Amino acid sequence: MTAKNLSTVASDLIESYGNTAKNMIDAYRAGGERVVTLLEQRWNSALKESRSELTAETAKNARAAQAAFSAYYTKGLTLTTSGAQQVVTQLVKLAETGVERAAANAALFEEKTGANTLTNLAAATAPGALALSKVATLIEQKTADLASKIAGDDVSTVKAKRSSAFSQRRAATAA
């Protein structure tokens, strides 16, 4: 196995970790949305029970306060989870670019020096990296299942792996 193959496995592993993080962010968002729904139900139930003891203006203010709290919480939840998704996406891109550059530099180093040390190291570590990648893929699928269970049909988790930046560039070079 060459350094290029090891870099492909590393890119897939990075992508899998990124997808796992995104799945957990989706689960957090869905859980937060469920909390808002539960709090709204509890608030409305309490308001309905105490309605006879409240003035019309107090009940109106209570409904308005609850609506405002829910809106702020939901907006904050959306902003933070969207921001977290963007951070994960950028980190994955950065890490994949780093792996791609390291692989290219390793190939150039071996070409210039004539030493096969990096190729031998890649061949020795590739089986472990491949096994780790398989485990990461299983974890990714389990987190996607968890996010789906939490959200029901409302969450859009990453189901299919996209090709890594390394794979895309290699395919473009080959074409």
mmCIF file of C-alpha atoms in Angstrom:
data_model
loop_
_atom_site.group_PDB
_atom_site.id
_atom_site.type_symbol
_atom_site.label_atom_id
_atom_site.label_comp_id
_atom_site.label_asym_id
_atom_site.label_seq_id
_atom_site.Cartn_x
_atom_site.Cartn_y
_atom_site.Cartn_z
ATOM 1 C CA MET A 1 0.000 0.000 0.000
ATOM 2 C CA THR A 2 1.435 3.382 -0.946
ATOM 3 C CA ALA A 3 1.379 6.708 0.858
ATOM 4 C CA LYS A 4 -1.333 7.781 -1.562
ATOM 5 C CA ASN A 5 -3.551 4.909 -0.486
ATOM 6 C CA LEU A 6 -2.876 5.727 3.149
ATOM 7 C CA SER A 7 -3.807 9.333 2.491
ATOM 8 C CA THR A 8 -7.075 8.210 0.897
ATOM 9 C CA VAL A 9 -7.875 6.136 3.973
ATOM 10 C CA ALA A 10 -6.936 9.097 6.194
ATOM 11 C CA SER A 11 -9.192 11.415 4.168
ATOM 12 C CA ASP A 12 -12.066 8.953 4.458
ATOM 13 C CA LEU A 13 -11.466 8.720 8.191
ATOM 14 C CA ILE A 14 -11.504 12.512 8.535
ATOM 15 C CA GLU A 15 -14.692 12.692 6.516
ATOM 16 C CA SER A 16 -16.301 10.020 8.679
ATOM 17 C CA TYR A 17 -15.393 11.920 11.854
ATOM 18 C CA GLY A 18 -16.848 15.072 10.305
ATOM 19 C CA ASN A 19 -20.080 13.281 9.440
ATOM 20 C CA THR A 20 -20.258 11.882 12.968
ATOM 21 C CA ALA A 21 -19.876 15.383 14.405
ATOM 22 C CA LYS A 22 -22.590 16.680 12.076
ATOM 23 C CA ASN A 23 -24.897 13.833 13.096
ATOM 24 C CA MET A 24 -24.401 14.708 16.759
ATOM 25 C CA ILE A 25 -25.085 18.380 16.019
ATOM 26 C CA ASP A 26 -28.299 17.308 14.268
ATOM 27 C CA ALA A 27 -29.235 15.229 17.311
ATOM 28 C CA TYR A 28 -28.559 18.197 19.598
ATOM 29 C CA ARG A 29 -30.701 20.463 17.427
ATOM 30 C CA ALA A 30 -33.554 17.963 17.301
ATOM 31 C CA GLY A 31 -33.368 17.427 21.047
ATOM 32 C CA GLY A 32 -33.453 21.173 21.637
ATOM 33 C CA GLU A 33 -36.490 21.510 19.400
ATOM 34 C CA ARG A 34 -38.219 18.754 21.357
ATOM 35 C CA VAL A 35 -37.441 20.587 24.604
ATOM 36 C CA VAL A 36 -39.085 23.737 23.231
ATOM 37 C CA THR A 37 -42.167 21.766 22.220
ATOM 38 C CA LEU A 38 -42.367 20.109 25.631
ATOM 39 C CA LEU A 39 -41.964 23.423 27.438
ATOM 40 C CA GLU A 40 -44.668 25.003 25.280
ATOM 41 C CA GLN A 41 -47.041 22.155 26.093
ATOM 42 C CA ARG A 42 -46.309 22.409 29.818
ATOM 43 C CA TRP A 43 -46.692 26.188 29.781
ATOM 44 C CA ASN A 44 -50.001 26.016 27.928
ATOM 45 C CA SER A 45 -51.257 23.319 30.286
ATOM 46 C CA ALA A 46 -50.305 25.365 33.367
ATOM 47 C CA LEU A 47 -51.844 28.488 31.850
ATOM 48 C CA LYS A 48 -55.056 26.620 31.076
ATOM 49 C CA GLU A 49 -55.281 25.261 34.634
ATOM 50 C CA SER A 50 -54.732 28.667 36.209
ATOM 51 C CA ARG A 51 -56.770 30.620 33.638
ATOM 52 C CA SER A 52 -59.686 31.161 36.014
ATOM 53 C CA GLU A 53 -57.368 32.814 38.549
ATOM 54 C CA LEU A 54 -55.680 35.161 36.064
ATOM 55 C CA THR A 55 -56.856 38.386 34.540
ATOM 56 C CA ALA A 56 -57.146 38.550 30.777
ATOM 57 C CA GLU A 57 -54.144 40.857 30.574
ATOM 58 C CA THR A 58 -51.992 38.564 32.728
ATOM 59 C CA ALA A 59 -52.890 35.537 30.587
ATOM 60 C CA LYS A 60 -52.113 37.529 27.434
ATOM 61 C CA ASN A 61 -48.741 38.599 28.862
ATOM 62 C CA ALA A 62 -47.961 35.031 29.926
ATOM 63 C CA ARG A 63 -48.648 33.755 26.395
ATOM 64 C CA ALA A 64 -46.550 36.548 24.900
ATOM 65 C CA ALA A 65 -43.678 35.852 27.294
ATOM 66 C CA GLN A 66 -43.757 32.156 26.495
ATOM 67 C CA ALA A 67 -43.778 32.875 22.762
ATOM 68 C CA ALA A 68 -40.841 35.256 23.126
ATOM 69 C CA PHE A 69 -38.823 32.763 25.204
ATOM 70 C CA SER A 70 -39.488 30.003 22.699
ATOM 71 C CA ALA A 71 -38.550 32.232 19.766
ATOM 72 C CA TYR A 72 -35.268 33.335 21.363
ATOM 73 C CA TYR A 73 -34.349 29.809 22.401
ATOM 74 C CA THR A 74 -35.144 28.417 18.955
ATOM 75 C CA LYS A 75 -33.213 31.187 17.218
ATOM 76 C CA GLY A 76 -30.222 30.632 19.506
ATOM 77 C CA LEU A 77 -30.392 26.892 18.912
ATOM 78 C CA THR A 78 -30.503 27.390 15.157
ATOM 79 C CA LEU A 79 -27.622 29.871 15.145
ATOM 80 C CA THR A 80 -25.351 27.775 17.342
ATOM 81 C CA THR A 81 -25.979 24.517 15.542
ATOM 82 C CA SER A 82 -25.601 26.123 12.118
ATOM 83 C CA GLY A 83 -22.348 27.690 13.253
ATOM 84 C CA ALA A 84 -21.125 24.358 14.596
ATOM 85 C CA GLN A 85 -21.988 22.685 11.278
ATOM 86 C CA GLN A 86 -19.956 25.309 9.400
ATOM 87 C CA VAL A 87 -16.986 24.900 11.746
ATOM 88 C CA VAL A 88 -16.999 21.125 11.282
ATOM 89 C CA THR A 89 -17.241 21.498 7.503
ATOM 90 C CA GLN A 90 -14.275 23.890 7.413
ATOM 91 C CA LEU A 91 -12.196 21.706 9.747
ATOM 92 C CA VAL A 92 -12.836 18.656 7.578
ATOM 93 C CA LYS A 93 -11.805 20.569 4.454
ATOM 94 C CA LEU A 94 -8.677 21.852 6.169
ATOM 95 C CA ALA A 95 -7.701 18.414 7.465
ATOM 96 C CA GLU A 96 -8.275 16.776 4.070
ATOM 97 C CA THR A 97 -6.160 19.443 2.400
ATOM 98 C CA GLY A 98 -3.413 18.809 4.962
ATOM 99 C CA VAL A 99 -3.471 15.078 4.270
ATOM 100 C CA GLU A 100 -3.377 15.694 0.534
ATOM 101 C CA ARG A 101 -0.395 18.028 0.831
ATOM 102 C CA ALA A 102 1.431 15.685 3.179
ATOM 103 C CA ALA A 103 0.972 12.822 0.705
ATOM 104 C CA ALA A 104 2.202 14.970 -2.177
ATOM 105 C CA ASN A 105 5.211 16.143 -0.175
ATOM 106 C CA ALA A 106 5.990 12.562 0.890
ATOM 107 C CA ALA A 107 5.963 11.449 -2.742
ATOM 108 C CA LEU A 108 8.229 14.336 -3.738
ATOM 109 C CA PHE A 109 10.591 13.609 -0.841
ATOM 110 C CA GLU A 110 10.920 9.969 -1.866
ATOM 111 C CA GLU A 111 11.372 10.936 -5.490
ATOM 112 C CA LYS A 112 14.164 13.381 -4.672
ATOM 113 C CA THR A 113 15.957 11.241 -2.078
ATOM 114 C CA GLY A 114 15.324 7.805 -3.507
ATOM 115 C CA ALA A 115 14.445 6.540 -0.021
ATOM 116 C CA ASN A 116 11.407 4.320 0.419
ATOM 117 C CA THR A 117 11.032 4.911 4.147
ATOM 118 C CA LEU A 118 7.735 6.770 3.884
ATOM 119 C CA THR A 119 6.254 4.161 1.548
ATOM 120 C CA ASN A 120 7.289 1.420 3.959
ATOM 121 C CA LEU A 121 5.824 3.361 6.878
ATOM 122 C CA ALA A 122 2.584 3.881 4.945
ATOM 123 C CA ALA A 123 2.406 0.177 4.131
ATOM 124 C CA ALA A 124 2.899 -0.703 7.798
ATOM 125 C CA THR A 125 0.286 1.729 9.130
ATOM 126 C CA ALA A 126 -2.346 1.372 6.409
ATOM 127 C CA PRO A 127 -4.026 -1.795 7.782
ATOM 128 C CA GLY A 128 -4.499 -0.125 11.177
ATOM 129 C CA ALA A 129 -5.823 3.021 9.551
ATOM 130 C CA LEU A 130 -8.208 0.968 7.436
ATOM 131 C CA ALA A 131 -9.512 -0.859 10.508
ATOM 132 C CA LEU A 132 -9.946 2.468 12.315
ATOM 133 C CA SER A 133 -11.774 3.828 9.291
ATOM 134 C CA LYS A 134 -14.210 0.905 9.378
ATOM 135 C CA VAL A 135 -14.883 1.497 13.072
ATOM 136 C CA ALA A 136 -15.378 5.216 12.418
ATOM 137 C CA THR A 137 -17.857 4.390 9.654
ATOM 138 C CA LEU A 138 -19.840 2.208 12.063
ATOM 139 C CA ILE A 139 -19.847 4.997 14.647
ATOM 140 C CA GLU A 140 -20.955 7.432 11.961
ATOM 141 C CA GLN A 141 -23.898 5.201 11.052
ATOM 142 C CA LYS A 142 -24.896 4.741 14.695
ATOM 143 C CA THR A 143 -24.879 8.508 15.254
ATOM 144 C CA ALA A 144 -26.996 8.973 12.128
ATOM 145 C CA ASP A 145 -29.458 6.415 13.520
ATOM 146 C CA LEU A 146 -29.452 8.186 16.892
ATOM 147 C CA ALA A 147 -30.107 11.572 15.300
ATOM 148 C CA SER A 148 -32.953 10.051 13.277
ATOM 149 C CA LYS A 149 -34.486 8.523 16.395
ATOM 150 C CA ILE A 150 -34.307 11.802 18.279
ATOM 151 C CA ALA A 151 -35.706 13.895 15.456
ATOM 152 C CA GLY A 152 -38.039 11.468 13.777
ATOM 153 C CA ASP A 153 -38.354 12.536 10.164
ATOM 154 C CA ASP A 154 -37.283 16.139 10.804
ATOM 155 C CA VAL A 155 -33.505 15.750 10.662
ATOM 156 C CA SER A 156 -31.348 15.538 7.568
ATOM 157 C CA THR A 157 -28.325 13.483 8.545
ATOM 158 C CA VAL A 158 -25.500 12.554 6.253
ATOM 159 C CA LYS A 159 -26.400 9.148 4.836
ATOM 160 C CA ALA A 160 -24.040 8.700 1.917
ATOM 161 C CA LYS A 161 -20.372 9.465 1.990
ATOM 162 C CA ARG A 162 -19.293 12.117 -0.436
ATOM 163 C CA SER A 163 -15.979 11.717 -2.157
ATOM 164 C CA SER A 164 -13.105 13.387 -0.366
ATOM 165 C CA ALA A 165 -11.231 16.355 -1.778
ATOM 166 C CA PHE A 166 -8.279 14.044 -2.361
ATOM 167 C CA SER A 167 -10.418 11.610 -4.363
ATOM 168 C CA GLN A 168 -11.951 14.440 -6.371
ATOM 169 C CA ARG A 169 -8.559 15.891 -7.320
ATOM 170 C CA ARG A 170 -7.145 12.462 -8.152
ATOM 171 C CA ALA A 171 -10.142 11.790 -10.423
ATOM 172 C CA ALA A 172 -9.737 15.206 -12.077
ATOM 173 C CA THR A 173 -6.030 14.546 -12.686
ATOM 174 C CA ALA A 174 -6.749 11.119 -14.171
ATOM 175 C CA ALA A 175 -9.376 12.507 -16.563
#
